[in-house]
C-alpha positions as a Python dict, from the first residue, in 0.01 Angstrom:
ca = {
    (1, 'M'): (0, 0, 0),
    (2, 'S'): (-100, 269, -248),
    (3, 'V'): (-240, 186, -591),
    (4, 'V'): (-303, 410, -891),
    (5, 'I'): (-537, 271, -1154),
    (6, 'V'): (-523, 432, -1498),
    (7, 'G'): (-807, 344, -1731),
    (8, 'G'): (-1111, 132, -1667),
    (9, 'N'): (-1477, 218, -1675),
    (10, 'E'): (-1610, 535, -1511),
    (11, 'C'): (-1910, 350, -1372),
    (12, 'M'): (-1681, 106, -1187),
    (13, 'V'): (-1456, 356, -1006),
    (14, 'R'): (-1631, 299, -672),
    (15, 'Q'): (-1604, -79, -713),
    (16, 'Y'): (-1232, -55, -799),
    (17, 'K'): (-1173, 149, -483),
    (18, 'E'): (-1376, -92, -266),
    (19, 'L'): (-1181, -391, -393),
    (20, 'C'): (-851, -214, -326),
    (21, 'R'): (-972, -126, 23),
    (22, 'A'): (-1046, -497, 79),
    (23, 'Y'): (-677, -564, 13),
    (24, 'D'): (-569, -286, 253),
    (25, 'C'): (-472, -60, -36),
    (26, 'S'): (-557, 303, -89),
    (27, 'A'): (-648, 374, -451),
    (28, 'K'): (-665, 662, -692),
    (29, 'V'): (-846, 598, -1020),
    (30, 'Y'): (-797, 800, -1339),
    (31, 'T'): (-1035, 699, -1616),
    (32, 'N'): (-975, 1011, -1827),
    (33, 'M'): (-674, 1220, -1915),
    (34, 'N'): (-661, 1516, -1676),
    (35, 'A'): (-407, 1730, -1496),
    (36, 'G'): (-430, 1512, -1182),
    (37, 'L'): (-261, 1225, -1364),
    (38, 'R'): (59, 1429, -1381),
    (39, 'K'): (49, 1456, -999),
    (40, 'M'): (-26, 1094, -913),
    (41, 'G'): (255, 1085, -661),
    (42, 'C'): (465, 777, -597),
    (43, 'P'): (235, 474, -563),
    (44, 'D'): (354, 125, -477),
    (45, 'L'): (164, -18, -776),
    (46, 'L'): (51, 135, -1105),
    (47, 'V'): (-227, -57, -1281),
    (48, 'L'): (-281, 20, -1650),
    (49, 'F'): (-605, -101, -1809),
    (50, 'T'): (-479, -63, -2165),
    (51, 'S'): (-798, -133, -2359),
    (52, 'T'): (-980, 173, -2224),
    (53, 'I'): (-710, 442, -2252),
    (54, 'S'): (-510, 606, -2526),
    (55, 'H'): (-143, 550, -2595),
    (56, 'T'): (-82, 908, -2486),
    (57, 'M'): (-233, 836, -2145),
    (58, 'V'): (-22, 520, -2107),
    (59, 'R'): (295, 713, -2192),
    (60, 'C'): (203, 993, -1951),
    (61, 'A'): (143, 748, -1664),
    (62, 'L'): (467, 560, -1734),
    (63, 'R'): (661, 888, -1755),
    (64, 'E'): (530, 993, -1414),
    (65, 'A'): (623, 655, -1263),
    (66, 'A'): (970, 644, -1420),
    (67, 'G'): (1257, 652, -1171),
    (68, 'E'): (1026, 616, -871),
    (69, 'N'): (1061, 237, -821),
    (70, 'V'): (692, 180, -898),
    (71, 'R'): (570, -166, -993),
    (72, 'V'): (363, -155, -1312),
    (73, 'A'): (91, -404, -1399),
    (74, 'R'): (-61, -388, -1747),
    (75, 'C'): (-387, -558, -1826),
    (76, 'H'): (-594, -546, -2144),
    (77, 'T'): (-927, -596, -1969),
    (78, 'S'): (-1067, -365, -1703),
    (79, 'S'): (-1285, -611, -1516),
    (80, 'M'): (-1308, -665, -1143),
    (81, 'A'): (-1164, -1014, -1191),
    (82, 'A'): (-861, -868, -1368),
    (83, 'L'): (-804, -616, -1088),
    (84, 'K'): (-848, -888, -826),
    (85, 'G'): (-585, -1100, -1001),
    (86, 'I'): (-341, -809, -1006),
    (87, 'L'): (-401, -736, -639),
    (88, 'E'): (-359, -1106, -552),
    (89, 'E'): (-22, -1099, -723),
    (90, 'H'): (105, -772, -576),
    (91, 'A'): (-73, -715, -243),
    (92, 'V'): (-126, -904, 80),
    (93, 'R'): (-491, -998, 104),
    (94, 'R'): (-701, -991, 416),
    (95, 'E'): (-830, -1336, 499),
    (96, 'N'): (-1145, -1217, 676),
    (97, 'C'): (-1273, -1000, 392),
    (98, 'P'): (-1549, -1156, 179),
    (99, 'M'): (-1463, -938, -123),
    (100, 'A'): (-1101, -1049, -115),
    (101, 'R'): (-1187, -1418, -77),
    (102, 'G'): (-1457, -1428, -341),
    (103, 'K'): (-1804, -1568, -309),
    (104, 'G'): (-1711, -1932, -356),
    (105, 'D'): (-1435, -1950, -94),
}
């Protein structure tokens, strides 16, 4: 499953990608508006962290996903817990992965 994350914190890009990898997802992360966002392809899931991006960036991401049958998940916070919740809802998790299960499981 492919995931595109728009927004979030620059210092957490590696952690976002690791968590997605734990759910057997490949991830692209765009924290800033750049030309690459217009070529994000056709992911299975588009995650929008709305508190850390501009309205222009949200509209650009939604325009690129329009007509491509892409599931869109919007979240106001850009925490790891928020991303984990989105992935739990939309992806099949790996049972043997400690990052996917959480520390208390």
